CSV table of C-alpha atoms and ligand atoms in Angstrom, one decimal:
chain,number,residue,atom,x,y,z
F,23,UNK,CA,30.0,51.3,-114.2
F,24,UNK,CA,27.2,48.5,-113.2
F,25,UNK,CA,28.2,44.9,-114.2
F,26,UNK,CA,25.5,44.0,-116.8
F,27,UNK,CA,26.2,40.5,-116.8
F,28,UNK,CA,27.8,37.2,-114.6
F,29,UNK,CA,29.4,34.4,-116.1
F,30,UNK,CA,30.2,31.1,-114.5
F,31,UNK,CA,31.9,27.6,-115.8
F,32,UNK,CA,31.1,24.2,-115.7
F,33,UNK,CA,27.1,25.4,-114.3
F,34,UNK,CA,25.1,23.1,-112.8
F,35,UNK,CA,21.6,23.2,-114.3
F,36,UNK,CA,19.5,20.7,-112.2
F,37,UNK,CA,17.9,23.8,-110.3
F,38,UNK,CA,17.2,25.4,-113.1
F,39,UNK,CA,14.9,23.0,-115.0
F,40,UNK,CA,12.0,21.9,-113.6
F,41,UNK,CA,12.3,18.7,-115.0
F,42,UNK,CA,14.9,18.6,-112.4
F,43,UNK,CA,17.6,16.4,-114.0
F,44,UNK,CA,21.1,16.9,-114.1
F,45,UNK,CA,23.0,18.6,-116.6
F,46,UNK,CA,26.0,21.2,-116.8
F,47,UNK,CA,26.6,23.8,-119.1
F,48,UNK,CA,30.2,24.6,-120.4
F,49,UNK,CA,29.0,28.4,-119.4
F,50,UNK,CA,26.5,30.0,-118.0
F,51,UNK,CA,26.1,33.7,-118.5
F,52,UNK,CA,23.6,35.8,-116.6
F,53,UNK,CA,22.3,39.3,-118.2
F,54,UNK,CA,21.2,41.7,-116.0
F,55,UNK,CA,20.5,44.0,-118.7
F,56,UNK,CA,19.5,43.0,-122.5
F,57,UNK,CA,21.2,45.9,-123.4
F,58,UNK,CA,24.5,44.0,-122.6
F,59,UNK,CA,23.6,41.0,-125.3
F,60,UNK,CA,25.5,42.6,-127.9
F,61,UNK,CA,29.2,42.8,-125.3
F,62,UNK,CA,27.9,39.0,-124.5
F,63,UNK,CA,28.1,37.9,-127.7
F,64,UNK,CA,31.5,39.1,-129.2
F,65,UNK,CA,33.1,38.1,-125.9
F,66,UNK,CA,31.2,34.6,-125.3
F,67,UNK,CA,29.4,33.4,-128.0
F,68,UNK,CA,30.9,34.5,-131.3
F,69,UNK,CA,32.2,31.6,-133.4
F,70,UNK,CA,30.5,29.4,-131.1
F,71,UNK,CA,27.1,27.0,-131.3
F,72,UNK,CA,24.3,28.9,-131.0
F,73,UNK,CA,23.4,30.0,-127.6
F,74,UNK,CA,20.6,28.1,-125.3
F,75,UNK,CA,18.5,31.0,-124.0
F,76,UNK,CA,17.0,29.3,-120.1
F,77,UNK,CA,14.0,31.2,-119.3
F,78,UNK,CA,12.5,29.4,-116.1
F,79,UNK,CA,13.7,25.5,-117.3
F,80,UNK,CA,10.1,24.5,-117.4
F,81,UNK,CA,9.9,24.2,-121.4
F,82,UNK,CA,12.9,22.2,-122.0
F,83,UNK,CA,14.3,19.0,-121.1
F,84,UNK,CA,18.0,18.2,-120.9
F,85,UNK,CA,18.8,14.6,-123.2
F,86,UNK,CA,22.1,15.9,-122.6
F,87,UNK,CA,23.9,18.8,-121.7
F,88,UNK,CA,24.1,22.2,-123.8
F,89,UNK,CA,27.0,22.6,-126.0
F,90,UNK,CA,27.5,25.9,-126.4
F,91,UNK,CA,26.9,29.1,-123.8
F,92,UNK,CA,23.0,29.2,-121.5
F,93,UNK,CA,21.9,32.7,-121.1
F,94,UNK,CA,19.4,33.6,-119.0
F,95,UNK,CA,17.8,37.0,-118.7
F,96,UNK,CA,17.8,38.5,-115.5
F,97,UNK,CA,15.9,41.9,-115.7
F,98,UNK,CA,12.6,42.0,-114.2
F,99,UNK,CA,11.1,45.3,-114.5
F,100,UNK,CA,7.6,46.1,-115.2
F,101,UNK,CA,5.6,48.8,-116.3
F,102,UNK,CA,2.4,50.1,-117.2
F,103,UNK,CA,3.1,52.2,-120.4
F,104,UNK,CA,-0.3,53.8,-121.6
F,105,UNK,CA,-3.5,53.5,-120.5
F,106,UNK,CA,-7.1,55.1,-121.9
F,107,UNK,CA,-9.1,54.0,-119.2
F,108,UNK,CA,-10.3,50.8,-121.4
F,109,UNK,CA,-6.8,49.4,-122.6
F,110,UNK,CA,-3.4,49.2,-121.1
F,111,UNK,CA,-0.5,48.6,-122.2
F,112,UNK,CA,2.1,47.2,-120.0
F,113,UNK,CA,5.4,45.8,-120.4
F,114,UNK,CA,7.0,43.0,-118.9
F,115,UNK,CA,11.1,41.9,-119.4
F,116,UNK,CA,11.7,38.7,-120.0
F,117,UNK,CA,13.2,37.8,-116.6
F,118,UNK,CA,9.7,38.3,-115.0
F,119,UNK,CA,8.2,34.9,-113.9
F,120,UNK,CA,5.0,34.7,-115.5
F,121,UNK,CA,2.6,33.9,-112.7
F,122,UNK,CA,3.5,37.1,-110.7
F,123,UNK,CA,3.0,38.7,-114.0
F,124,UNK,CA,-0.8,37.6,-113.9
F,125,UNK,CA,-0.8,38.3,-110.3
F,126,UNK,CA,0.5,41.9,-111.0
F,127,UNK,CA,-1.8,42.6,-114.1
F,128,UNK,CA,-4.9,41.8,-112.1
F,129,UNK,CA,-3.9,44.5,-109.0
F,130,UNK,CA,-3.4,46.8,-111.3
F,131,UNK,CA,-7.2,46.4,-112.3
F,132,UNK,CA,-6.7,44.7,-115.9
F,133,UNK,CA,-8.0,41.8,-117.6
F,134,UNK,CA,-6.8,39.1,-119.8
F,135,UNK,CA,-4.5,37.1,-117.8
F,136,UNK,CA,-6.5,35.4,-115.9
F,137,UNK,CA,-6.7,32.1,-117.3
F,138,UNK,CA,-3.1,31.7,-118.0
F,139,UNK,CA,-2.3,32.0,-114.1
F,140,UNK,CA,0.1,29.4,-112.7
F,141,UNK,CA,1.7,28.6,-115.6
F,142,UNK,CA,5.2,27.9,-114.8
F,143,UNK,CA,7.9,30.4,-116.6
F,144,UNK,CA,9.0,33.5,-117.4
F,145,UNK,CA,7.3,36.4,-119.2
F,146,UNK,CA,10.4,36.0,-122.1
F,147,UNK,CA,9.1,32.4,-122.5
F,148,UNK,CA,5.4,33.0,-122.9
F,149,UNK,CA,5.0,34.4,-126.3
F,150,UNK,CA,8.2,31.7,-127.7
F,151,UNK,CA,5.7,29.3,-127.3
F,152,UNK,CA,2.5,30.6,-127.1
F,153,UNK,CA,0.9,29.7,-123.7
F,154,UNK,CA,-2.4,28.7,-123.4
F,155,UNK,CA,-4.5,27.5,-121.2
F,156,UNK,CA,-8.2,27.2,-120.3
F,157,UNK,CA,-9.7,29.0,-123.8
F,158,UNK,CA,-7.0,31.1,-123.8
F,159,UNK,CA,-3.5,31.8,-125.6
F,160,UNK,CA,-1.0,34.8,-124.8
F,161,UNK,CA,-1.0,35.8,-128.4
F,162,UNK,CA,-4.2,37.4,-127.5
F,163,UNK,CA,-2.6,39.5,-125.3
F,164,UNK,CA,0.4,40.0,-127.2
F,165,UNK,CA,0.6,43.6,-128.2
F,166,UNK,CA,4.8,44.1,-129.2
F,167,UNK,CA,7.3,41.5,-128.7
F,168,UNK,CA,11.0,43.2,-128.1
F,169,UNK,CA,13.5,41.2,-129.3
F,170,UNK,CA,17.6,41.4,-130.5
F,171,UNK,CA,18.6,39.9,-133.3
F,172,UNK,CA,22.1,38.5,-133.2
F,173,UNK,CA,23.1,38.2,-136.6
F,174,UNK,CA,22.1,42.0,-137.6
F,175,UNK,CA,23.2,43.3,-134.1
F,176,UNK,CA,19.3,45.0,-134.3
F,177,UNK,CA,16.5,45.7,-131.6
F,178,UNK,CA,13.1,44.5,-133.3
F,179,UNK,CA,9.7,45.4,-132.5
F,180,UNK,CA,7.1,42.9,-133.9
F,181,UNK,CA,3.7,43.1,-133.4
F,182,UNK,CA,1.1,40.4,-132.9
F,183,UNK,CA,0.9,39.5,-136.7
F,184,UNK,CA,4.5,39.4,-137.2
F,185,UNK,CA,5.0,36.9,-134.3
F,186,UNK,CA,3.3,34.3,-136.6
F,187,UNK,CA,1.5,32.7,-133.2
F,188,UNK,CA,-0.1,29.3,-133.9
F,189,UNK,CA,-1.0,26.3,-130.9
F,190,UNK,CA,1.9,26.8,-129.0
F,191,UNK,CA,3.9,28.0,-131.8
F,192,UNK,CA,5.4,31.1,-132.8
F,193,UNK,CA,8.1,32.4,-135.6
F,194,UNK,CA,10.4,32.4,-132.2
F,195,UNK,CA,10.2,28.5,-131.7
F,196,UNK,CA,10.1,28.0,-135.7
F,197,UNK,CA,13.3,29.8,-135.7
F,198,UNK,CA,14.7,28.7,-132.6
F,199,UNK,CA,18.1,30.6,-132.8
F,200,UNK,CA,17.3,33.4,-134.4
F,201,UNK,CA,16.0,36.0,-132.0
F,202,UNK,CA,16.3,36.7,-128.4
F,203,UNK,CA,13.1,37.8,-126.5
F,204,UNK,CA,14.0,40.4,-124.2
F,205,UNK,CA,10.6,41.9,-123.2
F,206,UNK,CA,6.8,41.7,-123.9
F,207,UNK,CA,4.3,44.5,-123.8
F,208,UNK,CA,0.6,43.4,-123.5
F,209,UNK,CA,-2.5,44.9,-124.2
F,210,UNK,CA,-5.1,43.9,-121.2
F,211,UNK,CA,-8.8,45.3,-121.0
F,212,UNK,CA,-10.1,46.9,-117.9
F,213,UNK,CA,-13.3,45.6,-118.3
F,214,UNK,CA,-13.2,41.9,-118.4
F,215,UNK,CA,-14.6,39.6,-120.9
F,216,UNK,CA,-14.2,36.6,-118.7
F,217,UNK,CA,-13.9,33.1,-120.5
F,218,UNK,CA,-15.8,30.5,-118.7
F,219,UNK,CA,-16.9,28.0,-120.6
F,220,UNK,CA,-13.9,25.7,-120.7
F,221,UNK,CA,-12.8,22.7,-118.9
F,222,UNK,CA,-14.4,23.3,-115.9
F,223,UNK,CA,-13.8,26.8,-114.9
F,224,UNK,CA,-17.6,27.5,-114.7
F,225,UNK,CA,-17.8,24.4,-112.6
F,226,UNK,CA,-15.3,25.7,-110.1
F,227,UNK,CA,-16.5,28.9,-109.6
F,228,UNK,CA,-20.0,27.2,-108.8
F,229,UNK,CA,-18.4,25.4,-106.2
F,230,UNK,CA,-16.7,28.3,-104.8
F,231,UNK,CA,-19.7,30.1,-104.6
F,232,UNK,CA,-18.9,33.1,-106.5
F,233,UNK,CA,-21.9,34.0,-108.3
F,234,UNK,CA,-20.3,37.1,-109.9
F,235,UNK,CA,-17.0,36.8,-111.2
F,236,UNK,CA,-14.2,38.6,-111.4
F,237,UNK,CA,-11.4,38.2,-113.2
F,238,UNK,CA,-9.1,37.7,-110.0
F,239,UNK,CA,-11.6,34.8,-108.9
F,240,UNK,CA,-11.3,33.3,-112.3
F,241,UNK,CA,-7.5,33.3,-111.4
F,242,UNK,CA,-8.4,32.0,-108.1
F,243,UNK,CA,-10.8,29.4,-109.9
F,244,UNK,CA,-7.8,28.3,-112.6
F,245,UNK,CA,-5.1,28.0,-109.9
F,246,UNK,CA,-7.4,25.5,-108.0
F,247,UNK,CA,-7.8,23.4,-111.2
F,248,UNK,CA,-4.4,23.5,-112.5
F,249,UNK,CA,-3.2,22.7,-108.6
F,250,UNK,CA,-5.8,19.9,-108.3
F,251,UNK,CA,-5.1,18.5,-112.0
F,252,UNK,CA,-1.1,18.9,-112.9
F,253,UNK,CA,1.8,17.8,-110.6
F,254,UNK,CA,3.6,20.9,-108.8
F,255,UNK,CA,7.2,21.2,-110.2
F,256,UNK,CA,8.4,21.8,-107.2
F,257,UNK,CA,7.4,18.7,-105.7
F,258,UNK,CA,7.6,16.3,-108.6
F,259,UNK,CA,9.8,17.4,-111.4
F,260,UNK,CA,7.7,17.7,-114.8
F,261,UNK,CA,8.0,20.2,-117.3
F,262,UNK,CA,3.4,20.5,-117.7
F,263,UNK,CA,2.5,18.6,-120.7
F,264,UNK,CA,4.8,16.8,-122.3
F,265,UNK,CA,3.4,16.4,-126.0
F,266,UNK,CA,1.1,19.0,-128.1
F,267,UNK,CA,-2.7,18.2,-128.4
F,268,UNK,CA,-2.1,16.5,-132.1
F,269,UNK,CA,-3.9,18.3,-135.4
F,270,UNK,CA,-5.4,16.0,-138.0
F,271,UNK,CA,-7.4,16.5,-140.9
F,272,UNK,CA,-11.1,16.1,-139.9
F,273,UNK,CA,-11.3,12.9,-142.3
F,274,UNK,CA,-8.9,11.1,-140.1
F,275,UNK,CA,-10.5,12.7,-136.8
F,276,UNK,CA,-14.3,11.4,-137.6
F,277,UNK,CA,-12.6,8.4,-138.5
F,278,UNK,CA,-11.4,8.0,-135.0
F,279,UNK,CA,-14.2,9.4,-133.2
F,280,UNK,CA,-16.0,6.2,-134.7
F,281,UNK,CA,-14.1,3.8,-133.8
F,282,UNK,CA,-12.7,5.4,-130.0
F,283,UNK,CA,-16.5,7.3,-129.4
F,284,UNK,CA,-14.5,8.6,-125.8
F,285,UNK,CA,-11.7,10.4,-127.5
F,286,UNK,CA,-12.2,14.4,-127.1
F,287,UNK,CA,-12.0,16.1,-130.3
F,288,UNK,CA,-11.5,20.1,-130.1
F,289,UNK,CA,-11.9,22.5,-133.2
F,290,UNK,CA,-8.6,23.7,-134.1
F,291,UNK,CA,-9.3,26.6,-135.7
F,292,UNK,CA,-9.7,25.7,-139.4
F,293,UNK,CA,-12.3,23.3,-140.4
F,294,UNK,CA,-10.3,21.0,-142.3
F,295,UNK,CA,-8.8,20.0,-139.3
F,296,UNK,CA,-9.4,18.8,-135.8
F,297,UNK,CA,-7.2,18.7,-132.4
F,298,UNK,CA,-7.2,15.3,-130.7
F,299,UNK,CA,-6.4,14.7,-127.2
F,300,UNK,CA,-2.9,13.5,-127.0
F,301,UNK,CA,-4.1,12.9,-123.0
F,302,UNK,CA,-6.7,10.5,-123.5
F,303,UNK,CA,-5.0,8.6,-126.4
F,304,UNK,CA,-1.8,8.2,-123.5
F,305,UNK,CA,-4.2,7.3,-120.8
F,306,UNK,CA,-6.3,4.7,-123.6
F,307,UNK,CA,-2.4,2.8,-123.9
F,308,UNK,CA,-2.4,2.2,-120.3
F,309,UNK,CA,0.5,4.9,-119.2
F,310,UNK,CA,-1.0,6.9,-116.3
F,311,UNK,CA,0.8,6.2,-113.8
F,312,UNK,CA,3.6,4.2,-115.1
F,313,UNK,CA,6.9,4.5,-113.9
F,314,UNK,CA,10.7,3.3,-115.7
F,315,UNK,CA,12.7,3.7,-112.2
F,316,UNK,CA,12.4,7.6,-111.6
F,317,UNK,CA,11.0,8.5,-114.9
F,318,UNK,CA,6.9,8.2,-115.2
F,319,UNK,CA,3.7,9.5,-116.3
F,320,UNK,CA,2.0,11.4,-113.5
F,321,UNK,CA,-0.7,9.8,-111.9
F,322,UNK,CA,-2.6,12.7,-112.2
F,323,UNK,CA,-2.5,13.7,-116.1
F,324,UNK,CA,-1.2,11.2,-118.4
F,325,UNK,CA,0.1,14.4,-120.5
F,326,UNK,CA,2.6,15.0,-117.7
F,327,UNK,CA,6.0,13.5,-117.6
F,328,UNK,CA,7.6,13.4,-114.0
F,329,UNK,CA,10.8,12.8,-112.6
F,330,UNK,CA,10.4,11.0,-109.3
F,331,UNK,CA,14.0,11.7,-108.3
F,332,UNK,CA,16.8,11.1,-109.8
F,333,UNK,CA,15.5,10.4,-113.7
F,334,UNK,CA,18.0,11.1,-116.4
F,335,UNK,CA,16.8,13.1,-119.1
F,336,UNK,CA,17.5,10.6,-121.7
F,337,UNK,CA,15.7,8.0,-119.6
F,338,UNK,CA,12.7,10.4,-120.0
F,339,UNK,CA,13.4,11.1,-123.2
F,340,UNK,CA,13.6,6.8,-123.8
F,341,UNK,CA,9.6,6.6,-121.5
F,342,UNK,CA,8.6,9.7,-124.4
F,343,UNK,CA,9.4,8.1,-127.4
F,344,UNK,CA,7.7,4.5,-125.8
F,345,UNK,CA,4.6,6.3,-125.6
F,346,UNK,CA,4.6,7.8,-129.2
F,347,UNK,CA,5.0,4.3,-130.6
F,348,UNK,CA,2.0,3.3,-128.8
F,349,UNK,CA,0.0,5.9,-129.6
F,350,UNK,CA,1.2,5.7,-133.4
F,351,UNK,CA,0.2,1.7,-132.9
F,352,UNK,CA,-3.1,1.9,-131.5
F,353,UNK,CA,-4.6,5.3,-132.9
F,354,UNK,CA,-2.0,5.9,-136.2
F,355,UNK,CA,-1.7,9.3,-135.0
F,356,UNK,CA,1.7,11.0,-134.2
F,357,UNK,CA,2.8,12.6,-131.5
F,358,UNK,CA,5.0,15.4,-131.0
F,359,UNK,CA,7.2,16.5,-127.7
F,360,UNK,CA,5.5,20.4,-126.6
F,361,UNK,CA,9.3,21.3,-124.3
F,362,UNK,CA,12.0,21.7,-126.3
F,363,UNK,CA,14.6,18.7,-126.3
F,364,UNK,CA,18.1,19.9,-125.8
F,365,UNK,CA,21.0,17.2,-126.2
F,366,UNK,CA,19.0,15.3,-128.5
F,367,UNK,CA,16.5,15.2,-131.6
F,368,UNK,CA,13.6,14.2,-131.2
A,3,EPU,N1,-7.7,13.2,-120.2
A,3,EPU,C1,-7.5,11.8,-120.0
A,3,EPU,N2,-6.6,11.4,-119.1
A,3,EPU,C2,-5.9,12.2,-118.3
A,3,EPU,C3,-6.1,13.6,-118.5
A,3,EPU,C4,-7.0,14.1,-119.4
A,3,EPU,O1,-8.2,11.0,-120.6
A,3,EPU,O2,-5.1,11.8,-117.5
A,3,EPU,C5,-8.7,13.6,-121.2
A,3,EPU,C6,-10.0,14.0,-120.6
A,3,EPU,O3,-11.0,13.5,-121.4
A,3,EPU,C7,-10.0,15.5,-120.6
A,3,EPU,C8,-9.1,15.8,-121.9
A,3,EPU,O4,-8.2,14.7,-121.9
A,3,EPU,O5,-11.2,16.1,-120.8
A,3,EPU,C9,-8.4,17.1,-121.9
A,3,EPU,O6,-7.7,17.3,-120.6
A,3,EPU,P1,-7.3,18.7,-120.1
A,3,EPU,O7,-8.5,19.5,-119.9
A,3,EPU,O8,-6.4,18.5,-118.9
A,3,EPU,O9,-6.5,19.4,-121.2
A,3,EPU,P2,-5.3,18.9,-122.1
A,3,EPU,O10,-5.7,19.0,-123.5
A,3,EPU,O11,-4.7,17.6,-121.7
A,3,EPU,C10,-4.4,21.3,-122.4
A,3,EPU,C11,-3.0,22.0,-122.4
A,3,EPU,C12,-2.7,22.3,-120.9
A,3,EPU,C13,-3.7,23.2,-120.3
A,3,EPU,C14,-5.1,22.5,-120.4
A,3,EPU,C15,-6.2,23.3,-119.9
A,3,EPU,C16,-1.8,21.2,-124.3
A,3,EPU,C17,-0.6,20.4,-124.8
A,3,EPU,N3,-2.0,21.2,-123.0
A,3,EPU,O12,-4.2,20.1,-121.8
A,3,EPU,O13,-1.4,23.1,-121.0
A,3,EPU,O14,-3.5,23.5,-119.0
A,3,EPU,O15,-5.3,22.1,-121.8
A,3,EPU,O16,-6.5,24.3,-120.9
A,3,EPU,O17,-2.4,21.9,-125.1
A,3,EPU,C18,0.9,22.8,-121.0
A,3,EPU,O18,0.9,23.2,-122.1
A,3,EPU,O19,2.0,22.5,-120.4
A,3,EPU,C19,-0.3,22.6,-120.3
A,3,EPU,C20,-0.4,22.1,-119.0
């Protein structure tokens, strides 16, 4: 019989957040196969604090260590499971890191993923969350999340709608402990309808020469901003942006807007409200840049919170909460942490 699952004690978690700060977890189970959750549970977790499922670390930051188990989902297959000739439908496990995902999708001649390329993480992570980046969010991909219940023991299917996806929000994050992602299937187009017209893409492509895109040299396009723009994990720990793009109603935003004229406004999808930039407000306060010993704001996007070297989380966590009082001072507008804080509230 295959061993589903590895367990070790006393784990050492500073490779496996990108933040890259230390941290240990009392036990650190490995599943090979989701199909083994429910033998993990009853001999693991049972009568214990809920589980912390560790996708690829780069959505969470460690104030201090888990108490109770960290599972991580191994699998990694992927498949295409139907396609028409116009629509696919492919399915991902939850172990699959999310920017070979992309990479995959597009070789197999679909569309969609494109502008969600180098986002750090896995597949299992994406829809927990809701990714988005350049125009786009995964929910619009998102054609059947799989997930296991714990406290029924049941396999769920739950389609788009029932995910409850919102800016990166989902019923999965809104209910932290409650489900376990195990797999995604996505519906992608072959035939593209490429979105250009945000935050530069257009731009880049133009410089690139490409008069007649693609969706793999929109890929090529996004993973040349996002590299140019946002610190690489792997040589500056950061876990993307550190704080959601705040949503106010749109009497408080034109408010704002007249007395800060420079602060980017976005719709947000209802027209009572508006989406500020949480980036500019960080940058108006002066933080860009700024460093507390190892913990800082990256130079290059004042959304981004790096670890230099040997930050602690709660020393990030401290530099966080320094910048949401500012912000609150200056702009009366609150700010809320995007990773997941673990150790800690918020
Ligand atoms: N800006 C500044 N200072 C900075 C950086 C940005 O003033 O240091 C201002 C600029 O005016 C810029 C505006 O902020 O035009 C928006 O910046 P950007 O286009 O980088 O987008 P963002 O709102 O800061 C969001 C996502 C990113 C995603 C980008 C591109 C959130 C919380 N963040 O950032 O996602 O890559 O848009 O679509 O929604 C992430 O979630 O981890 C992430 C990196």
């Amino acid at each position: 019989m295959s061993v589903a699952f590895r367990v070790s004690g006393n784990a050492d978690l500073r490779m496996r957040n990108t933040f890259g700060v230390a941290a240990r977890a009392p036990l650190l189970v490995e599943v090979d196969d989701a199909a083994a959750l429910p033998e993990v549970f009853a001999r693991h977790v049972a009568g214990g604090p809920p589980p912390l499922l560790l996708g690829g670390g780069s959505n969470l930051l460690f104030a201090g260590d888990p108490e109770g188990v960290v599972l991580s989902l191994a699998a990694r297959g992927r498949q295409v499971l139907a396609d028409d000739g116009i629509l696919g439908i492919v399915r991902a496990d939850a172990g699959v890191v999310w920017h070979d995902f992309v990479l995959w999708t597009l070789g197999q001649g679909y569309a969609g993923a494109e502008n969600l390329a180098l986002i750090p993480g896995t597949v299992g992570a994406a829809p927990i969350q809701n990714i988005g980046a350049y125009g786009v969010e995964v929910r619009d991909l998102v054609h059947v999340v799989e997930a296991w219940e714990p406290a029924s023991g049941r396999r769920l299917r739950l389609d788009r709608e029932a995910c409850a996806f919102a800016y990166r929000d989902s019923l999965f994050k809104r209910e932290a402990d409650r489900y376990i992602v195990t797999a995604v299937e996505f519906a992608l187009p072959r035939t593209p309808a490429l979105r250009l017209d945000y935050a530069g893409i257009g731009e880049e492509l133009a410089a690139m020469g490409v008069d007649a895109p693609t969706p793999s040299l929109v890929c090529e396009a996004v993973c040349r901003i996002r590299r140019r723009k946002l610190p690489d994990p792997a040589v500056v720990g950061n876990a993307g942006s550190f704080f959601k793009n705040p949503i106010v109603p749109a009497a408080q935003a034109a408010a704002l807007q007249a007395a800060h004229p420079g602060l980017p406004q976005f719709a947000a999808g209802d027209d009572a409200l508006r989406k500020l930039s949480a980036a500019w407000m960080i940058d108006a306060c002066g933080w860009k840049g700024h460093r507390d010993g190892d913990a800082g704001v990256s130079p290059q996007h004042a959304l981004v919170l790096v670890n230099h070297g040997h930050a602690t989380g709660a020393a990030l966590l401290a530099l966080a909460r320094g910048i949401a009082d500012s912000v609150r001072a200056r702009f009366g507008v609150e700010l809320e942490p995007e990773p997941r804080i673990v150790g800690a509230r918020w």
